[in-house]
Amino acid sequence: MMEEIIALKEERRATILAHNYQNPEVQDIADLVGDSLELSRAAARLESDVIVFCGVDFMAETAAILSPQKRVVLPVKGAWCPMAHMVTPEQLREMKAVYPDAAVVTYVNSTADVKAESDICCTSANGVQVVNSLEQEQVIFVPDRNLAAYVARHTEKQIIPWNGYCYVHDRFTPEEVRASRALHPEAEVLVHPECRPEVIDLADHVFSTSGMGRHAQASKAREFIIGTEVGMIYRLRKENPGKVFHPLSEKAICQNMKKTNLENLLRALQTLEPRVTVPEETAARAKRAIERMLVVKA
Ligand code: 13P
Ligand code: SF4
């Protein structure tokens, strides 16, 4: 199946992008494995005709917005991020009416309609830099309350959070961190900013998924406890064969990220379906917010 995928990929002039949480066999066959920011940047600069996005809906939408001339395919129809759907454009418009002077920063884990209502997007890798790049002193931050709380700790600006969350990261508890540290006292604890503040308080470092990858390579530590979705462990072990990685919880699984496999990836390359598109008017407004993010240095 892998050979078929590689041959068809050439024939279709396709690039396979995969998020760090994808199944191992999908990561292995992808042209690029990365975090949301890296994958957005890649989608903007790629020259292929087709992007097969192994991830969830909002990522494929972002790619379609940045590269409308390319065909963007999400191998599994309905592979979605529940957090991205926790705020609607109507709700965001109501919030803007309450805080007319505030800028709107929208986490990329959001729908295209919500991005279109925003001043600028951010990812888990650049939230603080994005907020600090703004003129306004007040910032509406949607949809992740935990990322909002993390950013609020690293900026002078007033952050007005939305009450969304990622069910995978929000479930980590301080007790799990303490228990894991007791089992692995030499390990550094790395957690994702989608975790709750009380979990972040007990960590050594807070990183986006690819930030964890860079830190694991650079750190002198040989052992790590990883507070994010378990798919990240595969990449960390592959890139750092001499180091040891323990998931903070084996139960931290994003069901939708795990739906992509070699079978549906091959089918996607054969049929170039399911295609992800964004209506032109929404795409134009969302694109402004995404492109504004892409020029912020992080
Ligand atoms: P990053 O890979 O950007 O850190 O995001 C994590 C995530 O939850 C993506 O859905
Ligand atoms: Fe969404 Fe959380 Fe899954 Fe990321 S891990 S796609 S934020 S549900």
XYZ file of C-alpha atoms and ligand atoms in Angstrom:
316
model
C 0.000 0.000 0.000
C 2.894 2.318 0.807
C 4.368 1.799 -2.682
C 0.988 2.529 -4.266
C 0.669 5.702 -2.228
C 4.139 6.891 -3.225
C 3.538 6.187 -6.939
C 0.147 7.854 -6.942
C 1.483 10.823 -5.037
C 3.988 11.465 -7.850
C 1.361 10.984 -10.528
C -1.042 13.434 -8.851
C 1.706 15.965 -8.021
C 0.483 15.696 -4.443
C 2.100 16.533 -1.116
C 1.128 14.669 2.022
C 1.082 16.808 5.164
C 0.579 15.120 8.530
C 0.055 16.528 11.991
C 2.255 15.255 14.833
C -0.726 13.333 16.297
C -1.245 11.125 13.251
C -0.835 7.333 13.358
C 2.807 6.162 12.954
C 2.336 4.716 9.451
C 0.827 8.011 8.279
C 3.687 10.027 9.790
C 6.160 7.691 8.077
C 4.737 8.217 4.607
C 4.110 11.965 4.884
C 6.293 14.536 3.120
C 6.107 16.773 6.166
C 5.065 16.065 9.756
C 4.581 19.121 11.928
C 2.580 21.306 14.253
C -0.246 23.570 13.127
C 2.040 26.530 12.441
C 4.556 24.547 10.383
C 1.801 22.898 8.374
C 0.122 26.256 7.671
C 3.416 27.699 6.492
C 3.972 24.664 4.264
C 0.475 24.920 2.783
C 1.179 28.551 1.880
C 4.451 27.860 0.058
C 3.959 24.416 -1.542
C 3.991 24.139 -5.315
C 2.158 20.848 -5.716
C -1.293 20.561 -7.327
C -2.803 18.589 -4.471
C -2.412 18.671 -0.690
C -3.546 15.577 1.166
C -3.990 16.786 4.711
C -3.708 14.060 7.324
C -5.182 15.887 10.277
C -8.535 17.420 11.158
C -11.003 19.717 9.418
C -9.707 23.132 10.469
C -6.190 22.285 9.261
C -7.402 21.294 5.809
C -9.582 24.420 5.697
C -6.574 26.570 6.536
C -4.619 24.950 3.712
C -7.526 25.544 1.296
C -7.729 29.203 2.350
C -4.012 29.772 1.873
C -3.811 27.837 -1.403
C -7.146 28.163 -3.204
C -5.577 27.068 -6.507
C -4.676 23.665 -5.017
C -6.982 20.784 -4.384
C -7.000 20.072 -0.648
C -8.125 16.617 0.375
C -8.901 15.397 3.912
C -8.767 11.574 3.732
C -11.573 11.105 6.266
C -14.769 13.064 5.804
C -15.772 14.446 9.167
C -12.389 14.109 10.928
C -12.995 17.124 13.093
C -11.681 19.006 16.092
C -14.472 19.379 18.670
C -12.834 22.491 20.147
C -12.895 24.232 16.772
C -16.689 24.061 16.864
C -17.126 25.441 20.388
C -17.538 29.003 19.166
C -19.751 30.147 16.296
C -19.431 33.338 14.221
C -22.701 34.608 15.730
C -21.388 34.141 19.262
C -18.141 35.863 18.364
C -20.022 38.812 16.821
C -22.007 39.155 20.070
C -18.773 39.155 22.068
C -17.293 41.816 19.773
C -20.338 43.998 20.353
C -19.733 43.798 24.122
C -16.011 44.685 23.745
C -15.885 46.987 20.700
C -12.301 48.138 21.403
C -10.851 44.662 21.721
C -8.844 42.882 19.060
C -9.947 39.341 18.227
C -7.281 36.650 18.315
C -8.500 33.291 17.097
C -6.640 30.053 17.661
C -6.263 28.199 14.351
C -8.302 25.383 15.928
C -11.464 27.154 14.735
C -13.772 27.160 11.735
C -13.131 29.329 8.673
C -16.299 31.326 9.518
C -14.872 32.252 12.912
C -11.452 33.088 11.457
C -13.264 35.413 9.054
C -14.593 37.392 12.060
C -11.110 37.768 13.544
C -8.283 40.278 13.391
C -5.534 37.699 13.552
C -5.020 33.980 14.131
C -2.493 32.232 16.338
C -1.307 28.699 16.999
C -0.023 27.105 20.184
C 3.491 28.018 19.002
C 3.002 31.786 18.680
C 0.002 32.849 20.837
C 2.033 35.141 23.102
C 3.927 36.791 20.221
C 0.698 37.312 18.265
C -1.058 38.986 21.204
C 1.967 41.158 21.974
C 2.145 42.254 18.330
C -1.231 44.001 18.582
C -1.919 47.684 19.192
C -5.043 47.070 21.260
C -4.762 46.581 25.019
C -7.833 44.343 25.194
C -7.969 40.996 23.387
C -10.866 38.613 22.869
C -9.267 35.171 22.655
C -11.244 32.239 21.182
C -11.937 29.356 21.478
C -9.451 27.746 23.926
C -9.745 28.956 27.535
C -6.528 27.166 28.533
C -4.395 28.675 25.779
C -6.012 32.023 26.646
C -4.982 31.591 30.302
C -1.450 30.650 29.248
C -1.157 33.709 27.001
C -2.635 35.941 29.742
C 0.258 34.954 32.016
C 2.785 36.120 29.443
C 1.360 39.445 28.362
C 0.433 42.791 29.898
C -2.710 42.908 27.770
C -6.158 42.111 29.089
C -7.276 38.735 27.724
C -10.993 38.031 27.474
C -11.225 34.260 27.058
C -13.880 32.096 25.439
C -14.887 28.975 27.311
C -13.791 26.322 24.798
C -11.309 23.552 25.491
C -9.658 20.496 23.982
C -11.075 17.364 25.614
C -7.717 15.578 25.216
C -5.567 18.182 26.982
C -8.174 19.469 29.434
C -8.315 15.984 30.998
C -4.744 15.966 32.276
C -4.680 16.473 36.044
C -2.074 17.738 38.532
C -2.301 14.308 40.225
C -1.193 12.653 36.979
C 1.818 14.965 36.780
C 2.777 14.256 40.400
C 2.338 10.496 39.983
C 4.350 10.448 36.758
C 7.142 12.510 38.324
C 7.254 10.108 41.270
C 7.674 7.202 38.833
C 10.270 9.008 36.678
C 12.081 11.454 38.965
C 14.822 12.216 36.423
C 12.388 13.163 33.644
C 11.638 16.680 32.398
C 7.903 17.407 32.124
C 6.838 19.032 28.840
C 3.190 19.998 28.412
C 1.088 21.636 25.719
C -0.511 25.064 26.388
C -3.963 23.516 25.838
C -3.514 21.953 29.315
C -5.170 23.482 32.382
C -3.212 26.154 34.295
C -2.847 23.876 37.335
C -1.150 21.263 35.128
C 1.051 23.877 33.469
C 2.113 25.038 36.955
C 3.686 21.639 37.591
C 5.508 21.342 34.251
C 9.125 22.225 33.468
C 8.305 23.606 30.015
C 5.300 24.481 27.856
C 5.550 23.926 24.102
C 3.567 23.372 20.926
C 4.010 19.823 19.623
C 6.949 20.656 17.351
C 8.390 22.861 20.106
C 8.511 19.697 22.230
C 10.408 17.984 19.409
C 13.015 20.737 19.199
C 13.414 20.897 22.961
C 13.798 17.113 23.332
C 16.649 17.158 20.808
C 18.415 20.138 22.375
C 17.939 19.259 26.067
C 20.613 17.517 28.109
C 17.861 15.507 29.816
C 17.538 11.891 28.698
C 14.024 11.243 29.943
C 10.789 13.169 29.385
C 7.148 13.069 30.456
C 5.008 14.313 27.590
C 1.715 16.080 28.310
C 0.040 16.048 24.936
C -1.738 13.638 22.582
C 0.064 10.259 22.486
C 0.791 10.435 18.726
C 3.610 12.844 19.564
C 5.467 10.064 21.395
C 6.076 8.161 18.143
C 7.836 11.108 16.545
C 9.872 11.895 19.682
C 11.095 8.290 19.983
C 11.912 8.087 16.282
C 13.967 11.301 16.327
C 15.665 10.625 19.668
C 16.544 6.917 19.826
C 18.825 7.400 22.847
C 16.170 9.142 24.965
C 13.127 7.888 26.857
C 9.612 9.348 26.539
C 6.671 8.606 28.814
C 3.171 9.797 27.912
C 1.641 11.760 30.792
C -1.455 9.658 30.114
C -1.904 6.714 27.737
C -5.544 7.811 27.473
C -4.687 11.130 25.793
C -5.992 10.133 22.369
C -7.625 12.451 19.864
C -10.128 10.119 18.198
C -10.429 12.207 15.061
C -6.682 12.421 14.477
C -6.538 8.629 14.586
C -9.138 8.127 11.836
C -6.594 8.577 9.037
C -4.814 5.398 7.959
C -3.011 4.083 4.864
C -6.244 2.759 3.393
C -8.149 6.032 3.412
C -5.002 7.935 2.460
C -4.639 5.744 -0.637
C -8.335 6.184 -1.462
C -7.954 9.943 -1.102
C -5.123 9.923 -3.636
C -7.120 7.739 -6.018
C -10.306 9.788 -5.902
C -8.993 13.211 -4.787
C -11.965 13.207 -2.415
C -13.207 14.285 0.096
C -12.209 17.734 -1.097
C -12.217 20.606 1.389
C -13.243 24.021 0.092
C -14.112 27.318 1.740
C -16.555 29.802 0.141
C -14.629 32.634 -1.527
C -15.924 35.510 0.581
C -15.260 33.688 3.886
C -11.867 32.523 2.625
C -10.780 36.059 1.718
C -11.602 37.375 5.211
C -10.112 34.372 7.008
C -6.977 34.590 4.869
C -6.245 38.100 6.113
C -6.269 36.847 9.715
C -4.069 33.842 8.924
C -1.579 35.768 6.802
C -1.309 38.442 9.449
C -0.283 35.688 11.863
C 2.277 34.233 9.463
C 4.332 37.443 9.474
C 4.572 37.571 13.284
C 8.003 36.344 14.373
C 7.812 33.373 16.745
P 0.085 22.114 17.735
O 0.544 20.918 16.969
O 0.038 23.314 16.911
O 0.855 22.269 18.996
O -1.446 21.880 18.131
C -1.939 20.878 18.858
C -3.324 20.514 18.490
O -4.120 20.225 19.320
C -3.698 20.491 17.112
O -4.958 20.090 17.009
Fe -8.776 19.325 18.562
Fe -7.692 18.535 20.843
Fe -7.816 16.855 18.806
Fe -6.144 18.956 18.725
S -6.060 17.209 20.130
S -7.504 18.252 17.078
S -7.365 20.474 19.827
S -9.566 17.729 19.926
